C-alpha positions as a Python dict, from the first residue, in 0.01 Angstrom:
ca = {
    (1, 'X'): (0, 0, 0),
    (2, 'X'): (-300, -12, -234),
    (3, 'X'): (-122, -299, -405),
    (4, 'X'): (-197, -512, -98),
    (5, 'X'): (-546, -386, -17),
    (6, 'X'): (-818, -645, 37),
    (7, 'X'): (-1049, -404, -148),
    (8, 'X'): (-825, -397, -459),
    (9, 'X'): (-1008, -635, -693),
    (10, 'X'): (-723, -625, -947),
    (11, 'X'): (-535, -845, -702),
    (12, 'X'): (-759, -1131, -809),
    (13, 'X'): (-546, -1137, -1125),
    (14, 'X'): (-209, -1134, -946),
    (15, 'X'): (-206, -1128, -567),
    (16, 'X'): (158, -1204, -500),
    (17, 'X'): (345, -886, -591),
    (18, 'X'): (157, -711, -871),
    (19, 'X'): (390, -413, -914),
    (20, 'X'): (716, -574, -805),
    (21, 'X'): (696, -365, -487),
    (22, 'X'): (810, -640, -250),
    (23, 'X'): (1090, -735, -486),
    (24, 'X'): (1204, -372, -482),
    (25, 'X'): (1182, -365, -102),
    (26, 'X'): (1401, -674, -70),
    (27, 'X'): (1662, -510, -292),
    (28, 'X'): (1667, -193, -82),
    (29, 'X'): (1692, -394, 240),
    (30, 'X'): (1970, -613, 99),
    (31, 'X'): (2169, -301, 6),
    (32, 'X'): (2112, -152, 351),
    (33, 'X'): (2220, -476, 518),
    (34, 'X'): (2538, -484, 309),
    (35, 'X'): (2617, -123, 398),
    (36, 'X'): (2536, -160, 768),
    (37, 'X'): (2242, 82, 752),
    (38, 'X'): (1915, 80, 946),
    (39, 'X'): (1579, 122, 774),
    (40, 'X'): (1239, 262, 871),
    (41, 'X'): (943, 131, 670),
    (42, 'X'): (652, 375, 634),
    (43, 'X'): (327, 264, 475),
    (44, 'X'): (-47, 318, 489),
    (45, 'X'): (-234, -12, 525),
    (46, 'X'): (-96, -228, 810),
    (47, 'X'): (32, -565, 680),
    (48, 'X'): (-229, -781, 858),
    (49, 'X'): (-501, -583, 676),
    (50, 'X'): (-351, -682, 341),
    (51, 'X'): (-444, -967, 110),
    (52, 'X'): (-325, -1304, 240),
    (53, 'X'): (-43, -1379, -5),
    (54, 'X'): (96, -1022, -3),
    (55, 'X'): (81, -1010, 377),
    (56, 'X'): (262, -1342, 423),
    (57, 'X'): (534, -1248, 175),
    (58, 'X'): (585, -916, 356),
    (59, 'X'): (604, -1100, 689),
    (60, 'X'): (879, -1322, 549),
    (61, 'X'): (1077, -1014, 440),
    (62, 'X'): (1050, -861, 789),
    (63, 'X'): (1177, -1184, 944),
    (64, 'X'): (1468, -1209, 698),
    (65, 'X'): (1584, -850, 756),
    (66, 'X'): (1504, -816, 1126),
    (67, 'X'): (1856, -685, 1193),
    (68, 'X'): (1818, -408, 936),
    (69, 'X'): (1459, -292, 989),
    (70, 'X'): (1461, -57, 1288),
    (71, 'X'): (1092, 35, 1287),
    (72, 'X'): (767, 15, 1092),
    (73, 'X'): (499, 286, 1082),
    (74, 'X'): (146, 258, 942),
    (75, 'X'): (-198, 419, 966),
    (76, 'X'): (-525, 347, 779),
    (77, 'X'): (-730, 200, 1066),
    (78, 'X'): (-786, 538, 1241),
    (79, 'X'): (-719, 356, 1570),
    (80, 'X'): (-422, 350, 1808),
    (81, 'X'): (-282, -2, 1785),
    (82, 'X'): (7, -219, 1665),
    (83, 'X'): (90, -550, 1495),
    (84, 'X'): (365, -782, 1616),
    (85, 'X'): (597, -995, 1403),
    (86, 'X'): (761, -1319, 1520),
    (87, 'X'): (1036, -1544, 1389),
    (88, 'X'): (898, -1775, 1124),
    (89, 'X'): (1054, -2091, 1269),
    (90, 'X'): (879, -2091, 1607),
    (91, 'X'): (642, -1788, 1600),
    (92, 'X'): (751, -1718, 1959),
    (93, 'X'): (1040, -1469, 1935),
    (94, 'X'): (925, -1110, 1864),
    (95, 'X'): (1139, -968, 1582),
    (96, 'X'): (955, -649, 1487),
    (97, 'X'): (649, -435, 1547),
    (98, 'X'): (435, -227, 1313),
    (99, 'X'): (314, 82, 1499),
    (100, 'X'): (-30, 192, 1380),
    (101, 'X'): (-85, 557, 1466),
    (102, 'X'): (-427, 716, 1528),
    (103, 'X'): (-580, 948, 1271),
    (104, 'X'): (-645, 1322, 1281),
    (105, 'X'): (-975, 1260, 1104),
    (106, 'X'): (-1279, 1184, 1323),
    (107, 'X'): (-1393, 886, 1113),
    (108, 'X'): (-1590, 711, 1272),
    (109, 'X'): (-1708, 889, 1592),
    (110, 'X'): (-1354, 937, 1720),
    (111, 'X'): (-1154, 1227, 1858),
    (112, 'X'): (-882, 1363, 1628),
    (113, 'X'): (-542, 1234, 1734),
    (114, 'X'): (-178, 1228, 1637),
    (115, 'X'): (138, 1063, 1763),
    (116, 'X'): (495, 1175, 1833),
    (117, 'X'): (761, 904, 1827),
    (118, 'X'): (1085, 918, 2025),
    (119, 'X'): (1351, 747, 1815),
    (120, 'X'): (1716, 675, 1889),
    (121, 'X'): (1921, 954, 1737),
    (122, 'X'): (2149, 961, 1436),
    (123, 'X'): (2492, 873, 1571),
    (124, 'X'): (2745, 598, 1491),
    (125, 'X'): (2604, 262, 1595),
    (126, 'X'): (2255, 395, 1664),
    (127, 'X'): (1974, 141, 1652),
    (128, 'X'): (1734, 406, 1520),
    (129, 'X'): (1469, 211, 1713),
    (130, 'X'): (1154, 358, 1864),
    (131, 'X'): (1220, 433, 2232),
    (132, 'X'): (872, 558, 2325),
    (133, 'X'): (574, 741, 2180),
    (134, 'X'): (316, 993, 2294),
    (135, 'X'): (-39, 1038, 2164),
    (136, 'X'): (-226, 1369, 2163),
    (137, 'X'): (-599, 1422, 2106),
    (138, 'X'): (-853, 1699, 2055),
    (139, 'X'): (-1156, 1626, 2275),
    (140, 'X'): (-1448, 1702, 2044),
    (141, 'X'): (-1704, 1701, 2326),
    (142, 'X'): (-1515, 1979, 2503),
    (143, 'X'): (-1446, 2165, 2178),
    (144, 'X'): (-1812, 2162, 2072),
    (145, 'X'): (-1923, 2286, 2415),
    (146, 'X'): (-1679, 2578, 2414),
    (147, 'X'): (-1793, 2931, 2315),
    (148, 'X'): (-1767, 3017, 1944),
    (149, 'X'): (-1420, 3130, 1845),
    (150, 'X'): (-1245, 2931, 2118),
    (151, 'X'): (-919, 2789, 1990),
    (152, 'X'): (-904, 2407, 1982),
    (153, 'X'): (-706, 2262, 2271),
    (154, 'X'): (-493, 1958, 2197),
    (155, 'X'): (-387, 1759, 2502),
    (156, 'X'): (-157, 1469, 2573),
    (157, 'X'): (-361, 1152, 2612),
    (158, 'X'): (-79, 923, 2722),
    (159, 'X'): (281, 813, 2683),
    (160, 'X'): (324, 446, 2596),
    (161, 'X'): (593, 337, 2841),
    (162, 'X'): (444, 536, 3126),
    (163, 'X'): (86, 417, 3069),
    (164, 'X'): (164, 49, 3017),
    (165, 'X'): (464, 10, 3246),
    (166, 'X'): (697, -90, 2963),
    (167, 'X'): (1068, -123, 3049),
    (168, 'X'): (1143, -30, 2686),
    (169, 'X'): (955, -7, 2356),
    (170, 'X'): (1112, -304, 2178),
    (171, 'X'): (900, -581, 2018),
    (172, 'X'): (952, -808, 2319),
    (173, 'X'): (807, -541, 2550),
    (174, 'X'): (491, -511, 2340),
    (175, 'X'): (463, -890, 2326),
    (176, 'X'): (471, -898, 2706),
    (177, 'X'): (206, -625, 2715),
    (178, 'X'): (-32, -842, 2511),
    (179, 'X'): (30, -1135, 2747),
    (180, 'X'): (-25, -915, 3053),
    (181, 'X'): (-352, -780, 2916),
    (182, 'X'): (-492, -1134, 2907),
    (183, 'X'): (-517, -1146, 3286),
    (184, 'X'): (-501, -777, 3384),
    (185, 'X'): (-847, -641, 3304),
    (186, 'X'): (-781, -278, 3412),
    (187, 'X'): (-472, -272, 3188),
    (188, 'X'): (-674, -407, 2896),
    (189, 'X'): (-951, -152, 2945),
    (190, 'X'): (-690, 125, 2953),
    (191, 'X'): (-560, 0, 2618),
    (192, 'X'): (-920, -12, 2487),
    (193, 'X'): (-965, 352, 2594),
    (194, 'X'): (-644, 459, 2418),
    (195, 'X'): (-726, 245, 2113),
    (196, 'X'): (-1024, 473, 2047),
    (197, 'X'): (-842, 798, 2126),
    (198, 'X'): (-1027, 854, 2453),
    (199, 'X'): (-1372, 790, 2308),
    (200, 'X'): (-1446, 415, 2309),
    (201, 'X'): (-1782, 280, 2191),
    (202, 'X'): (-2058, 255, 2449),
    (203, 'X'): (-2066, -120, 2412),
    (204, 'X'): (-1795, -260, 2642),
    (205, 'X'): (-1528, -494, 2511),
    (206, 'X'): (-1611, -827, 2674),
    (207, 'X'): (-1453, -1170, 2644),
    (208, 'X'): (-1505, -1238, 2272),
    (209, 'X'): (-1409, -882, 2175),
    (210, 'X'): (-1098, -900, 2394),
    (211, 'X'): (-991, -1232, 2241),
    (212, 'X'): (-1027, -1085, 1892),
    (213, 'X'): (-832, -769, 1974),
    (214, 'X'): (-542, -947, 2147),
    (215, 'X'): (-521, -1187, 1855),
    (216, 'X'): (-509, -894, 1612),
    (217, 'X'): (-223, -731, 1807),
    (218, 'X'): (-16, -1049, 1771),
    (219, 'X'): (-92, -1086, 1401),
    (220, 'X'): (147, -911, 1165),
    (221, 'X'): (17, -1127, 882),
    (222, 'X'): (-335, -1201, 772),
    (223, 'X'): (-541, -1505, 869),
    (224, 'X'): (-285, -1707, 1064),
    (225, 'X'): (-442, -1893, 1359),
    (226, 'X'): (-99, -2007, 1479),
    (227, 'X'): (-21, -1652, 1595),
    (228, 'X'): (-318, -1655, 1832),
    (229, 'X'): (-266, -1995, 1994),
    (230, 'X'): (-29, -1872, 2272),
    (231, 'X'): (-317, -1653, 2396),
    (232, 'X'): (-532, -1959, 2476),
    (233, 'X'): (-835, -1823, 2287),
    (234, 'X'): (-1169, -1961, 2402),
    (235, 'X'): (-1318, -1902, 2057),
    (236, 'X'): (-1242, -2074, 1726),
    (237, 'X'): (-1022, -1867, 1498),
    (238, 'X'): (-1289, -1804, 1228),
    (239, 'X'): (-1513, -1653, 1498),
    (240, 'X'): (-1227, -1436, 1624),
    (241, 'X'): (-1165, -1308, 1273),
    (242, 'X'): (-1535, -1238, 1221),
    (243, 'X'): (-1559, -1038, 1545),
    (244, 'X'): (-1260, -817, 1473),
    (245, 'X'): (-1362, -768, 1111),
    (246, 'X'): (-1686, -616, 1238),
    (247, 'X'): (-1492, -350, 1431),
    (248, 'X'): (-1260, -246, 1149),
    (249, 'X'): (-1326, 109, 1041),
    (250, 'X'): (-1148, 73, 706),
}
């Protein structure tokens, strides 16, 4: 995913598809579609964190092959979050979701964490979709206070469907979660707690911060104000982008 990174200055020369990576991806997906196969996409930098042109081209590919792409998995941000994808015609129908798993590293001031996904099994006609996921953390405060030689104790922080009351873990369910968090403050603060692996910053996430985060969760492609409009943001889109950019760890 370094070919899409906003920090990759070589992209100033050719920002569209510098290594033919997206062209290759379309070929693989076309073959899978022809053969009736399902595909998982695994990458490092989440698409909305990529350069504008690369991100928008990737978004178009996800929309085109929504029936073939069963799941997307990314990391990079060190946080526990996701990015939603919508149909390009109306930007209202959720077609896919990029799960962004937390990091084992503590960068910056976070507990180590990892995720276990429950995925539909390998059987004829399987969707191979994500059915649920669980996140586990190592509480550094407890670990540092323990006597020397004490083995680290990993614990389950939460299960997604249980914590958020999701009927399933399909894109539409996560879209509804974002909409619910607009008006359900305890639910949003629970997500904020999980986002930081049980160790959120001391500064609370107020109105502007909340608007920026909910917008980011709906944005599977970079710098698109249209994706945030259904959330009725009280702030102009450039301000929303500025606020969330300040909180990015990578």
